[in-house]
Structure formats: structure tokens, C-alpha cells
Amino acid sequence: MDVYYFLFWLFSAVAVFAALRVITVRNPVHAVLFLVLTFFTCAALWMLLEAEFLAIVLVLVYVGAVMVLFLFVVMMLDINVAPVREGFIQYLPLAATVAVIVVVEMVLVVGTRAFEPNTLTAPKRAAAGTSNTEALGELLYTEYLYHFEIAAAILLVAIIAAIALTMRKRPQTKYQNPAQQVRVTKQERLKVIKMESEK
Amino acid sequence: MELALQIWEWFPLWFRILVEVLAKIVVIVVPLMIAVAYLTLAERRVIGFMQVRMGPNRVGPRGFGQPIADALKLLTKEVIVPTNATRFLFLIAPILTLTPALAAWAVIPFGEGLVLADIDAGLLYVLALTSMGVYGVIIAGWASNSKYAFIGALRSAAQIVAYEIAMGFALVGVLMAGGSLNLGKIVEAQSGGFPGWFVWPLLPLFVVYFISGVAETNRAPFDVAEGESEIVAGFHVEYSGMAFAVFFLAEYANMILIAALTAMLFCGGWLSPFWGDWLATLSAIPLIGWVFAGGVHWFLLKTAFFLFCFLWFRATFPRYRYDQIMRLGWKVFLPITIVWLFVEGIAIVAGWQPWLI
């Protein structure tokens, strides 16, 4: 049991540290990499909670795909740090208000009776051999089928919208149609010209 | 012997588990590294013969000392860090490419029960780890403070993300047919010899998976990330010495991993290609019978075949143009996998599962 506690404290410490560095580090690329580290340690924490499917999917989707594209975009931006920091004092009151509201909300939620340590009992460990993936799949496709389908439909709409935004044809861009390119025949490209030989 | 056992029992449990796991890791990684070293030699020799020349044959008997000579040369060279490079990221990038390529081997079953970690979500784990390898490439390109390296990194990132989706869909087909995410169970579902392999019912997914695997490892004809003729050497143009060698190791370790996965998911892993009466008769032959029964040697043989395909592709195909790579990934492979998943779903619902012989 001690190993679990050790790992828990290790991963949570790294997660909190990395999350803090995301907002304090100066270089945006370093910030993205710290965000990757945060995701990764969170996945490790989920793994400790025996949610291995969710943990691996977090790594696969967020670390493996979303953050790669994020990094891709951030690397190409030429961010000048000074102008970004100019408005700091100006926006401070608004940002502070938002931060206070968020903190108060969190205290209200976490401070309720449901989260008191004495009323909570530790959840039982799953018996060896239970498959987290199977259990999740069974719940998703039976009890929560409608929620699942609605979420899928919303995501599909979002995908179509995102693609539709990029589908506008700009007149100055040149497109190639490989199907048309390979169908080209000799008659279209070659012309044999008969001419008198020069003397 | 008994004394040794008693001394062993005297150690605490966690220590014994630690030693055992570390020993298993060494047993997997050391042959893997040797395989990587000799794959570089095999590549140069095979491509040499395909191009009607000899390849390296001077160091040691038949050139077998070549990988060792190369490793020694790279070890003794200086690791140069370019000016204004981000030093920490520059040095950690090669390690970030190598680690996932090695860590994925933890769940690969070499034979029946011969696996380091027999986890239920094995297939997902492999997919998650292979998708992590791209970070090393991107970070190397960015931290080098070089335009060529940066362009190589951008190309590689877009390519890997594009092909990962087709690859993931192909694996969904495999897990639907195998009925499990556990790699050992997927192999066992392919019992029944040559006709029982998933390569037959899932032929389009097999083709998509293997070609995506070639693209994922940045090998020819998809090696625009390091296209020498355009951007010198791509993301590792600024690397020298051992840092460069680690990139090299990672690339070849990834190739072996993809080949092993293809052999396992589509060609029955350690299972023998013989079936029925043939298998019974052949494996009953004294002395050489074990060759025909299933075992690690079949797995290694199949992996070697797919590795040969990697080299064969490199010697055969010209490099793709970048927009054609993107078109192939998004507009050809993705629809093929989706259509085939649909067909497979219908087959399963209708109870028509030819792979369950």
C-alpha cells in the first residue's frame, strides 16, 4: 500500500508543479511542454485509480494528438513577449475578480458535506482480472446509450462545421487533381511538328 | 541450489519483484539493441544487392563488424550544441524518441505467456506510446534553432498525426475481430494456421496498417521529414555523435516494433502457419518437430519478413511529394478503414465470422 501513496504524492507533486509552470514560464513552447507533462502525470494518477482505459486514452488523444497540433501552432507563432505583458495592470482588476469568483465557487463545492473526509469511505479495489475497458463499454452502450449518442452527434456537427470553414475555394490557390493527372494521354501532351531541316 | 533459493527468499518481496522485472527488461532490450545494430547492416547489404553492388563487406568477416565500428565512431565524436539552441530540450529530444520505442516492447508477447506485462489494454498502450514518439522529432526540430530542422519537424508532426488516425482505425478492426485489447488474446484468436490469420478477412486494414506504419516511422517513401534533397537531413540536421546515434537507434527500434506488431496482429504472431492434420503430423517428427509447431521462432521469422519489406520499399519507391502524402492519408486510407469497419460490423452482427474457424 505504501508504494501507492508514494506514487500518488510523487505524481501529484509533479502535476501541480507542471501546472504552475504552464502559466509562469516565459517561453510559450516550454509552457505547452509543461502542459503535456501535466496531462501525463494526470494520466498516471488515473492509472492509480484503476481507470486504465481513461488514462491511456488521455495520453493517446491529448498528449499524442491534440497537444502535438497545439505545439505545432505555438512553434510557428512569432510571439513577442513584451506587448503581451503590456496590458497586465489594465486587465488586473477584471482578472482578479474572475479568479476570486472561481476560487469561491470551488470552495463552495469542495466544502460541502459530500467531500468531508470522515463521511467518505475509500472505494473498494476491483478484483484482479476485471477489465476496465469492458466495464466502461458495457455502461456506455447500455445505460448511457442516449448520452453517448448525443455527445457523438454534437462532435460530428463540430467536425462538419470545422471542415466547412476551411472548404471555401480561394481563387488564387492552385489545386491538383491526381485522378485527372494520371488519366492524361499522350495526345493531350505531345505534338509532333514536321518541319523542314535547316540548311 | 537450495542455499541460493534460501538467500533469494530472504530478500523482501518488492526487491525480488524489482530484480525479476529488471532482468526481464534486460532480456528484451539487449537482443533488441543487437537487432537494431544488425538491421542497419542488413539494410545496407540488402539495398546494396538490390542495386547490384556489394554494400559494406570490409569490417570483420562478411562485414559483420560494421555496426560495431559505426557505433564506436559515433561514440567518440563530439556532441555539438548549436548557438542559441535550447540546450536542455536539444539534448533530451533524442531520448524522448527512443523511450517510447523501447517502452512499447513491454506488452509484446513473444510466445505463449512470454510477455513482460500481460495487461488487458495492451493494444491501446502500444498505440498511445507510438503516438508519443513524435515529440522527440518536434522538440529536436524546434530546439535546434535551424530552419531546415524546423521544417523537417513540422512535416513530420503533420504526417504522423495524419497517419496515426488511419492506423488507429485499422487497429479497431483488429480488436473487433479478436474480441480483446490484450495482445496475447488477439494472437490466440488467430489460431487455425495460415487461413485463420486476420490478414485474410482484414486485408484492406492490413495494407493500410503496414503502409501507415512505414509513414509513422518516417521511412522511405514517406521520409520527407528528413528529405536530403530538400532540407539536408530534416529534424536531425544539427545533431552529431551519440545524440544523432540515438535518433538512429529510435528509428530502427520503431521499425522493428511496427514489423513485430504487424506480424502479431495480422499474421498470427507466434502461431505456426500449419493447421489441422498437417500440424499434428509435422510436429510429431522427432528432433525437428518443434520447428513446425508454434513458437518464438515463427514470431521472429514473420517480423524479419516485414522488416525486409521496409528495406525493399526503400530500394523500390521514389519519395512521395508532401501533398500526395497528405492526400493518401486523409482521402484514401481513412475512407478505406471506415468502410471496412462498417463491413466488419455488419459481418459480426450477421454472425458471419470466417476468422472464427
Coordinates of C-alpha atoms in Angstrom, one line a residue:
Chain A
M1 CA 0.0 0.0 0.0
D2 CA 2.9 2.3 0.8
V3 CA 4.0 2.3 -2.8
Y4 CA 0.6 3.6 -3.9
Y5 CA 0.9 6.5 -1.5
F6 CA 4.4 7.2 -2.6
L7 CA 3.4 7.2 -6.3
F8 CA 0.4 9.3 -5.6
W9 CA 2.3 12.0 -3.8
L10 CA 5.1 11.9 -6.5
F11 CA 2.7 12.3 -9.4
S12 CA 0.5 14.9 -7.8
A13 CA 3.6 17.0 -6.8
V14 CA 4.8 16.8 -10.4
A15 CA 1.3 17.6 -11.8
V16 CA 0.9 20.7 -9.6
F17 CA 4.4 21.9 -10.3
A18 CA 4.0 21.5 -14.1
A19 CA 0.6 23.2 -14.0
L20 CA 2.1 26.1 -12.2
R21 CA 5.0 26.3 -14.7
V22 CA 2.4 26.4 -17.6
I23 CA 1.3 29.8 -16.5
T24 CA 4.6 31.2 -15.2
V25 CA 7.1 30.1 -17.8
R26 CA 8.1 32.8 -20.3
N27 CA 8.5 30.8 -23.4
P28 CA 5.2 29.6 -24.9
V29 CA 6.7 26.4 -26.3
H30 CA 8.0 25.5 -22.9
A31 CA 4.5 26.3 -21.5
V32 CA 3.0 23.8 -23.9
L33 CA 5.6 21.1 -23.0
F34 CA 4.7 21.6 -19.3
L35 CA 1.1 21.2 -20.2
V36 CA 2.0 17.9 -21.8
L37 CA 3.8 16.9 -18.6
T38 CA 0.6 17.8 -16.6
F39 CA -1.5 15.7 -18.8
F40 CA 0.9 12.8 -18.5
T41 CA 1.1 12.9 -14.7
C42 CA -2.7 13.2 -14.5
A43 CA -2.9 10.0 -16.7
A44 CA -0.6 8.3 -14.2
L45 CA -2.9 9.4 -11.3
W46 CA -5.9 7.9 -13.2
M47 CA -3.9 4.8 -13.6
L48 CA -3.5 4.6 -9.8
L49 CA -7.3 4.9 -9.5
E50 CA -7.6 1.8 -11.7
A51 CA -9.1 3.7 -14.6
E52 CA -6.5 2.4 -17.1
F53 CA -8.7 2.8 -20.2
L54 CA -9.3 6.5 -19.5
A55 CA -5.6 7.0 -18.5
I56 CA -4.3 5.5 -21.8
V57 CA -6.9 7.4 -23.9
L58 CA -5.9 10.6 -22.2
V59 CA -2.3 10.0 -23.3
L60 CA -3.4 8.8 -26.8
V61 CA -5.8 11.7 -27.6
Y62 CA -4.5 14.7 -25.6
V63 CA -0.8 14.0 -25.4
G64 CA -0.4 12.1 -28.7
A65 CA -2.6 14.2 -31.0
V66 CA -4.2 17.4 -29.5
M67 CA -1.0 18.7 -27.9
V68 CA 1.1 17.9 -30.9
L69 CA -1.1 20.2 -33.0
F70 CA -1.0 22.7 -30.3
L71 CA 2.8 22.7 -30.2
F72 CA 2.7 22.8 -34.0
V73 CA 0.8 26.1 -33.9
V74 CA 2.6 27.6 -31.0
M75 CA 6.0 26.9 -32.6
M76 CA 5.0 28.7 -35.8
L77 CA 3.8 31.8 -34.0
D78 CA 6.3 34.5 -33.6
I79 CA 5.3 35.7 -30.1
N80 CA 6.9 38.8 -28.8
V81 CA 6.6 38.6 -25.1
A82 CA 6.8 42.3 -24.3
P83 CA 3.5 43.5 -25.9
V84 CA 1.6 40.6 -24.4
R85 CA 2.7 41.8 -20.9
E86 CA 1.8 45.5 -21.6
G87 CA -1.8 45.3 -20.6
F88 CA -1.1 43.5 -17.3
I89 CA -2.1 46.3 -14.9
Q90 CA -5.0 47.3 -17.1
Y91 CA -6.6 43.9 -17.0
L92 CA -5.6 43.1 -13.4
P93 CA -8.9 44.1 -11.7
L94 CA -11.1 42.1 -14.2
A95 CA -8.8 39.1 -14.0
A96 CA -8.7 39.3 -10.2
T97 CA -12.5 39.4 -10.0
V98 CA -12.8 36.3 -12.2
A99 CA -10.1 34.5 -10.2
V100 CA -11.9 35.3 -6.9
I101 CA -15.2 34.1 -8.2
V102 CA -13.7 30.8 -9.4
V103 CA -12.0 30.3 -6.0
V104 CA -15.2 31.0 -4.1
E105 CA -17.1 28.6 -6.3
M106 CA -14.6 25.9 -5.8
V107 CA -14.6 26.4 -2.0
L108 CA -18.4 26.2 -2.0
V109 CA -18.3 22.9 -4.0
V110 CA -15.4 21.2 -2.2
G111 CA -16.5 22.5 1.2
T112 CA -19.9 20.7 1.1
R113 CA -20.6 17.7 3.2
A114 CA -20.1 15.3 0.3
F115 CA -16.4 16.0 0.3
E116 CA -15.8 15.8 4.1
P117 CA -13.1 13.2 4.7
N118 CA -14.9 11.4 7.6
T119 CA -18.1 10.8 5.6
L120 CA -16.2 9.3 2.7
T121 CA -15.1 5.7 2.7
A122 CA -12.4 4.5 0.4
P123 CA -13.8 2.8 -2.7
K124 CA -13.2 -0.9 -2.8
R125 CA -10.4 -2.1 -5.1
A126 CA -11.7 -4.0 -8.1
A127 CA -11.0 -7.7 -8.1
A128 CA -8.0 -8.8 -10.1
G129 CA -8.9 -9.7 -13.6
T130 CA -11.7 -7.1 -14.1
S131 CA -11.4 -5.3 -17.3
N132 CA -11.9 -1.6 -17.0
T133 CA -12.4 -1.2 -20.8
E134 CA -15.1 -3.9 -20.8
A135 CA -16.9 -2.3 -17.9
L136 CA -16.8 1.1 -19.4
G137 CA -18.0 -0.2 -22.8
E138 CA -20.9 -2.0 -21.2
L139 CA -22.1 1.1 -19.3
L140 CA -21.7 3.3 -22.3
Y141 CA -23.7 1.1 -24.7
T142 CA -26.5 0.2 -22.3
E143 CA -27.2 2.6 -19.5
Y144 CA -25.8 5.7 -21.0
L145 CA -26.5 5.0 -24.7
Y146 CA -28.5 8.2 -25.3
H147 CA -25.9 10.4 -23.6
F148 CA -23.3 8.7 -25.6
E149 CA -25.1 9.1 -28.9
I150 CA -26.0 12.8 -28.2
A151 CA -22.3 13.5 -27.5
A152 CA -21.3 11.7 -30.7
A153 CA -23.8 13.8 -32.7
I154 CA -22.5 17.1 -31.2
L155 CA -19.0 16.1 -32.0
L156 CA -20.0 15.2 -35.6
V157 CA -21.6 18.6 -36.0
A158 CA -18.5 20.3 -34.7
I159 CA -16.3 18.3 -37.2
I160 CA -18.5 19.2 -40.1
A161 CA -18.5 22.9 -39.1
A162 CA -14.7 22.9 -38.7
I163 CA -14.3 21.3 -42.2
A164 CA -16.9 23.6 -43.7
L165 CA -15.0 26.7 -42.5
T166 CA -11.9 25.6 -44.4
M167 CA -13.7 24.4 -47.5
R168 CA -14.2 27.9 -49.2
K169 CA -12.5 28.0 -52.5
R170 CA -10.0 30.8 -52.8
P171 CA -9.5 31.8 -56.5
Q172 CA -5.7 32.3 -56.3
T173 CA -4.9 28.9 -54.8
K174 CA -3.9 26.2 -57.3
Y175 CA -5.3 22.7 -56.9
Q176 CA -4.1 19.5 -58.4
N177 CA -6.4 16.6 -59.2
P178 CA -4.2 13.4 -59.2
A179 CA -7.0 11.3 -60.8
Q180 CA -7.1 13.7 -63.7
Q181 CA -3.3 13.8 -63.8
V182 CA -2.9 10.0 -64.2
R183 CA -5.7 9.9 -66.8
V184 CA -3.8 12.2 -69.2
T185 CA -3.0 10.7 -72.6
K186 CA -0.1 11.2 -75.0
Q187 CA -2.3 13.0 -77.5
E188 CA -3.0 15.8 -74.9
R189 CA 0.6 16.5 -74.1
L190 CA 2.7 15.7 -77.1
K191 CA 2.6 17.3 -80.5
V192 CA 4.9 16.2 -83.3
I193 CA 5.8 19.1 -85.6
K194 CA 7.1 18.3 -89.0
M195 CA 9.4 21.0 -90.3
E196 CA 12.0 21.4 -92.9
S197 CA 15.5 20.7 -91.8
E198 CA 17.6 23.8 -91.6
K199 CA 20.4 24.1 -94.0
Chain B
M1 CA 21.0 -24.6 -5.2
E2 CA 18.8 -24.7 -2.1
L3 CA 21.1 -22.3 -0.4
A4 CA 20.8 -19.9 -3.3
L5 CA 17.0 -20.2 -3.1
Q6 CA 17.0 -19.5 0.6
I7 CA 19.1 -16.4 0.2
W8 CA 16.7 -15.3 -2.5
E9 CA 13.7 -15.8 -0.2
W10 CA 15.4 -13.8 2.5
F11 CA 15.1 -10.6 0.4
P12 CA 11.9 -8.5 0.8
L13 CA 9.2 -9.1 -1.8
W14 CA 9.4 -5.7 -3.5
F15 CA 13.1 -6.3 -4.1
R16 CA 12.6 -9.7 -5.7
I17 CA 9.9 -8.3 -8.0
L18 CA 12.2 -5.4 -8.9
V19 CA 15.1 -7.7 -9.7
E20 CA 12.8 -10.0 -11.7
V21 CA 11.3 -7.2 -13.8
L22 CA 14.7 -5.6 -14.4
A23 CA 16.1 -8.9 -15.5
K24 CA 13.2 -9.4 -18.0
I25 CA 13.7 -5.9 -19.4
V26 CA 17.4 -6.7 -19.9
V27 CA 16.5 -9.9 -21.7
I28 CA 14.2 -8.0 -24.1
V29 CA 16.3 -4.8 -24.6
V30 CA 19.7 -6.3 -25.2
P31 CA 18.7 -8.6 -28.1
L32 CA 16.6 -5.7 -29.4
M33 CA 19.6 -3.4 -29.5
I34 CA 21.7 -6.0 -31.2
A35 CA 18.9 -6.5 -33.7
V36 CA 18.9 -2.7 -34.3
A37 CA 22.6 -2.7 -34.9
Y38 CA 22.5 -5.5 -37.4
L39 CA 19.4 -4.2 -39.0
T40 CA 21.5 -1.2 -40.2
L41 CA 24.0 -3.6 -41.7
A42 CA 21.2 -5.7 -43.2
E43 CA 19.7 -2.6 -44.7
R44 CA 22.9 -1.5 -46.4
R45 CA 23.6 -5.1 -47.6
V46 CA 20.1 -5.7 -48.9
I47 CA 19.8 -2.4 -50.7
G48 CA 23.3 -3.0 -52.0
F49 CA 22.3 -6.3 -53.6
M50 CA 19.1 -4.7 -55.0
Q51 CA 21.2 -2.1 -56.6
V52 CA 23.8 -4.6 -57.9
R53 CA 26.7 -3.6 -55.6
M54 CA 28.3 -5.2 -52.6
G55 CA 27.4 -3.0 -49.6
P56 CA 29.8 -2.8 -46.6
N57 CA 31.8 -6.1 -46.5
R58 CA 35.3 -5.0 -45.3
V59 CA 35.0 -4.8 -41.5
G60 CA 35.2 -8.3 -40.0
P61 CA 34.1 -11.4 -41.8
R62 CA 31.5 -10.5 -44.5
G63 CA 31.1 -7.0 -43.0
F64 CA 29.7 -8.3 -39.6
G65 CA 31.9 -5.9 -37.7
Q66 CA 30.5 -2.8 -39.5
P67 CA 27.7 -1.9 -36.9
I68 CA 30.3 -2.1 -34.1
A69 CA 32.7 0.1 -36.0
D70 CA 30.0 2.6 -36.7
A71 CA 28.9 2.7 -33.0
L72 CA 32.5 3.2 -31.9
K73 CA 32.9 6.0 -34.4
L74 CA 29.7 7.8 -33.2
L75 CA 30.6 7.3 -29.5
T76 CA 33.9 9.1 -29.9
K77 CA 32.6 12.0 -31.8
E78 CA 31.7 15.3 -30.2
V79 CA 28.1 16.3 -29.5
I80 CA 27.8 19.8 -30.8
V81 CA 25.1 22.1 -29.4
P82 CA 24.3 24.9 -31.9
T83 CA 24.4 28.5 -30.7
N84 CA 21.1 29.8 -29.3
A85 CA 19.8 26.3 -29.3
T86 CA 17.6 25.4 -26.2
R87 CA 20.2 23.2 -24.6
F88 CA 18.1 21.1 -22.3
L89 CA 15.4 20.3 -25.0
F90 CA 18.1 19.8 -27.6
L91 CA 19.7 17.1 -25.5
I92 CA 16.5 15.5 -24.2
A93 CA 14.9 15.2 -27.7
P94 CA 16.7 12.0 -28.8
I95 CA 15.9 10.3 -25.5
L96 CA 12.2 11.3 -26.0
T97 CA 12.2 9.5 -29.4
L98 CA 13.9 6.3 -28.1
T99 CA 12.0 5.8 -24.8
P100 CA 8.5 5.1 -26.3
A101 CA 10.1 2.9 -29.0
L102 CA 11.6 0.7 -26.2
A103 CA 8.7 1.0 -23.7
A104 CA 6.2 -0.4 -26.1
W105 CA 8.0 -3.7 -26.1
A106 CA 6.7 -4.3 -22.5
V107 CA 3.4 -5.6 -23.8
I108 CA 4.6 -7.6 -26.8
P109 CA 4.1 -11.3 -26.3
F110 CA 6.9 -13.3 -27.9
G111 CA 5.3 -16.6 -27.3
E112 CA 2.5 -18.1 -25.3
G113 CA 2.8 -16.3 -22.0
L114 CA 6.2 -14.9 -22.9
V115 CA 5.4 -11.3 -22.1
L116 CA 6.8 -8.8 -19.6
A117 CA 3.4 -7.1 -18.8
D118 CA 0.3 -9.1 -19.7
I119 CA -2.1 -6.1 -19.5
D120 CA -5.7 -6.0 -20.8
A121 CA -5.4 -2.7 -22.6
G122 CA -2.2 -3.8 -24.4
L123 CA -3.2 -2.6 -27.9
L124 CA -4.2 0.9 -26.6
Y125 CA -0.9 1.1 -24.7
V126 CA 1.1 0.4 -27.8
L127 CA -1.0 3.0 -29.8
A128 CA -0.5 5.6 -27.1
L129 CA 3.2 5.0 -26.9
T130 CA 3.8 5.1 -30.6
S131 CA 2.0 8.4 -30.8
M132 CA 4.4 9.8 -28.2
G133 CA 7.5 9.4 -30.4
V134 CA 6.6 12.5 -32.4
Y135 CA 7.5 14.7 -29.5
G136 CA 11.2 13.9 -29.9
V137 CA 11.1 14.9 -33.5
I138 CA 9.2 18.1 -33.0
I139 CA 11.3 19.2 -30.0
A140 CA 14.6 18.3 -31.8
G141 CA 13.5 20.4 -34.8
W142 CA 12.5 23.4 -32.7
A143 CA 15.3 23.3 -30.2
S144 CA 18.0 23.1 -32.9
N145 CA 17.5 26.8 -33.9
S146 CA 17.8 25.9 -37.6
K147 CA 15.3 26.4 -40.4
Y148 CA 15.9 23.0 -42.1
A149 CA 15.4 21.2 -38.8
F150 CA 12.3 23.2 -38.1
I151 CA 10.7 22.4 -41.5
G152 CA 11.5 18.7 -41.0
A153 CA 9.8 18.8 -37.6
L154 CA 6.7 20.4 -39.0
R155 CA 6.4 18.0 -41.9
S156 CA 6.9 15.0 -39.5
A157 CA 4.4 16.3 -37.0
A158 CA 1.6 16.7 -39.6
Q159 CA 2.4 13.4 -41.2
I160 CA 2.5 11.4 -38.0
V161 CA -0.8 12.8 -36.7
A162 CA -2.4 12.2 -40.1
Y163 CA -1.3 8.5 -40.4
E164 CA -2.0 7.8 -36.7
I165 CA -5.7 8.1 -37.3
A166 CA -5.8 5.6 -40.2
M167 CA -3.5 3.3 -38.1
G168 CA -5.9 3.6 -35.0
F169 CA -8.9 2.7 -37.2
A170 CA -7.1 -0.3 -38.6
L171 CA -6.4 -1.5 -35.1
V172 CA -10.1 -1.0 -34.2
G173 CA -10.8 -3.6 -36.9
V174 CA -8.3 -6.0 -35.3
L175 CA -9.8 -5.7 -31.9
M176 CA -13.3 -6.2 -33.3
A177 CA -12.1 -9.4 -34.9
G178 CA -10.1 -10.5 -31.9
G179 CA -12.6 -9.5 -29.3
S180 CA -10.0 -8.2 -26.9
L181 CA -7.4 -5.5 -26.4
N182 CA -5.0 -8.0 -24.9
L183 CA -2.3 -8.7 -27.5
G184 CA -1.9 -12.3 -26.4
K185 CA -5.6 -13.0 -26.8
I186 CA -5.6 -11.3 -30.2
V187 CA -2.9 -13.8 -31.3
E188 CA -4.8 -16.7 -29.8
A189 CA -7.9 -15.7 -31.8
Q190 CA -5.9 -16.3 -35.0
S191 CA -5.3 -20.0 -34.3
G192 CA -6.1 -22.3 -37.1
G193 CA -3.0 -21.9 -39.1
F194 CA -2.5 -19.9 -42.3
P195 CA -6.2 -19.4 -43.2
G196 CA -7.0 -18.3 -39.7
W197 CA -4.8 -15.2 -39.7
F198 CA -6.5 -11.9 -39.7
V199 CA -4.7 -10.8 -42.8
W200 CA -7.4 -12.5 -44.9
P201 CA -10.6 -11.1 -43.5
L202 CA -8.9 -7.8 -42.8
L203 CA -6.8 -7.5 -45.9
P204 CA -7.5 -3.8 -46.6
L205 CA -6.8 -2.9 -42.9
F206 CA -3.6 -4.9 -43.1
V207 CA -2.4 -2.9 -46.1
V208 CA -3.5 0.4 -44.5
Y209 CA -1.8 -0.5 -41.2
F210 CA 1.5 -1.5 -42.7
I211 CA 1.8 1.4 -45.0
S212 CA 0.8 3.8 -42.2
G213 CA 3.5 2.1 -40.1
V214 CA 6.0 2.9 -42.8
A215 CA 4.8 6.5 -42.7
E216 CA 4.8 6.7 -38.9
T217 CA 8.4 5.6 -38.7
N218 CA 9.4 8.3 -41.3
R219 CA 10.8 5.7 -43.6
A220 CA 11.1 5.8 -47.4
P221 CA 9.0 6.5 -49.4
F222 CA 7.5 8.7 -46.7
D223 CA 10.7 10.2 -45.4
V224 CA 10.0 13.8 -46.2
A225 CA 10.8 14.7 -42.5
E226 CA 14.5 14.1 -43.5
G227 CA 14.3 14.6 -47.2
E228 CA 18.0 15.0 -48.0
S229 CA 17.5 16.6 -51.4
E230 CA 15.3 19.4 -50.0
I231 CA 16.2 20.0 -46.3
V232 CA 19.6 18.4 -45.9
A233 CA 18.7 15.9 -43.1
G234 CA 15.5 17.3 -41.7
F235 CA 14.9 17.4 -37.9
H236 CA 18.3 15.9 -37.0
V237 CA 20.5 18.1 -39.2
E238 CA 22.2 19.7 -36.2
Y239 CA 22.8 16.5 -34.3
S240 CA 26.2 14.8 -34.2
G241 CA 27.9 12.0 -32.4
M242 CA 25.9 10.0 -29.9
A243 CA 22.8 12.3 -29.9
F244 CA 22.5 11.5 -33.6
A245 CA 23.1 7.8 -33.0
V246 CA 20.2 7.8 -30.5
F247 CA 17.8 9.1 -33.2
F248 CA 19.1 6.4 -35.5
L249 CA 18.5 3.7 -32.8
A250 CA 15.0 5.0 -32.2
E251 CA 14.1 4.9 -35.9
Y252 CA 15.3 1.3 -36.3
A253 CA 13.7 0.2 -33.0
N254 CA 10.4 1.7 -34.2
M255 CA 10.8 -0.2 -37.5
I256 CA 11.2 -3.5 -35.6
L257 CA 8.2 -2.6 -33.4
I258 CA 5.9 -1.9 -36.3
A259 CA 7.1 -5.1 -38.1
A260 CA 6.5 -7.1 -34.9
L261 CA 3.1 -5.6 -34.4
T262 CA 2.1 -6.3 -38.0
A263 CA 3.3 -9.9 -37.6
M264 CA 1.3 -10.2 -34.4
L265 CA -1.9 -8.5 -35.2
F266 CA -2.4 -9.8 -38.8
C267 CA -0.2 -12.9 -39.2
G268 CA -0.7 -14.9 -36.1
G269 CA 2.3 -13.9 -34.0
W270 CA 4.0 -17.0 -32.6
L271 CA 1.4 -19.4 -34.1
S272 CA 2.5 -21.9 -36.7
P273 CA 1.2 -21.4 -40.3
F274 CA 0.4 -25.1 -40.5
W275 CA -3.0 -26.4 -39.4
G276 CA -5.1 -29.5 -38.8
D277 CA -3.6 -32.8 -39.6
W278 CA -0.5 -31.3 -41.2
L279 CA 0.4 -29.6 -37.9
A280 CA -0.1 -32.8 -35.9
T281 CA 2.0 -34.9 -38.4
L282 CA 4.8 -32.4 -38.8
S283 CA 5.2 -31.5 -35.2
A284 CA 5.3 -35.2 -34.3
I285 CA 8.5 -35.6 -36.3
P286 CA 11.3 -36.4 -33.8
L287 CA 14.1 -33.8 -33.3
I288 CA 12.9 -31.2 -35.8
G289 CA 9.2 -31.4 -34.9
W290 CA 9.3 -28.2 -32.8
V291 CA 10.2 -26.2 -35.8
F292 CA 6.7 -26.8 -37.3
A293 CA 4.8 -26.2 -34.0
G294 CA 4.2 -22.7 -32.9
G295 CA 6.9 -20.8 -31.0
V296 CA 9.1 -17.7 -30.7
H297 CA 10.9 -18.6 -33.9
W298 CA 7.8 -18.1 -36.0
F299 CA 7.2 -14.7 -34.5
L300 CA 10.8 -13.7 -35.3
L301 CA 10.6 -15.1 -38.8
K302 CA 7.4 -13.1 -39.6
T303 CA 8.9 -10.0 -38.0
A304 CA 12.0 -10.4 -40.2
F305 CA 9.9 -10.7 -43.3
F306 CA 8.2 -7.4 -42.6
L307 CA 11.5 -5.8 -41.8
F308 CA 12.7 -7.0 -45.2
C309 CA 9.7 -5.3 -46.7
F310 CA 10.7 -2.0 -45.1
L311 CA 14.1 -2.2 -46.8
W312 CA 12.5 -3.4 -50.0
F313 CA 10.2 -0.4 -50.1
R314 CA 13.2 1.9 -49.6
A315 CA 15.0 0.4 -52.5
T316 CA 12.0 0.4 -54.8
F317 CA 9.8 3.5 -54.4
P318 CA 10.7 7.2 -55.1
R319 CA 9.9 9.7 -52.3
Y320 CA 6.3 11.0 -52.2
R321 CA 5.6 14.6 -52.7
Y322 CA 4.2 16.2 -49.5
D323 CA 0.7 17.0 -50.7
Q324 CA 0.4 13.4 -52.0
I325 CA 1.3 12.0 -48.6
M326 CA -1.4 14.1 -47.0
R327 CA -3.9 13.0 -49.7
L328 CA -3.1 9.4 -49.3
G329 CA -3.5 9.5 -45.5
W330 CA -6.7 11.6 -45.3
K331 CA -8.5 10.9 -48.5
V332 CA -7.6 7.3 -49.3
F333 CA -6.7 5.4 -46.2
L334 CA -9.2 6.9 -43.8
P335 CA -12.2 6.1 -46.0
I336 CA -10.9 2.6 -46.7
T337 CA -10.7 1.9 -43.0
I338 CA -14.1 3.3 -42.2
V339 CA -15.8 1.3 -45.0
W340 CA -14.1 -1.9 -43.9
L341 CA -15.0 -1.3 -40.2
F342 CA -18.6 -1.0 -41.4
V343 CA -18.4 -4.2 -43.4
E344 CA -16.8 -6.0 -40.5
G345 CA -19.5 -4.7 -38.1
I346 CA -22.3 -6.0 -40.4
A347 CA -20.5 -9.3 -40.6
I348 CA -20.2 -9.6 -36.9
V349 CA -23.9 -8.7 -36.3
A350 CA -24.9 -11.2 -39.0
G351 CA -22.9 -13.9 -37.3
W352 CA -20.7 -14.4 -40.4
Q353 CA -17.2 -14.5 -38.9
P354 CA -15.0 -16.5 -41.2
W355 CA -12.0 -15.9 -38.9
L356 CA -13.5 -17.9 -36.1
I357 CA -12.7 -21.3 -37.6

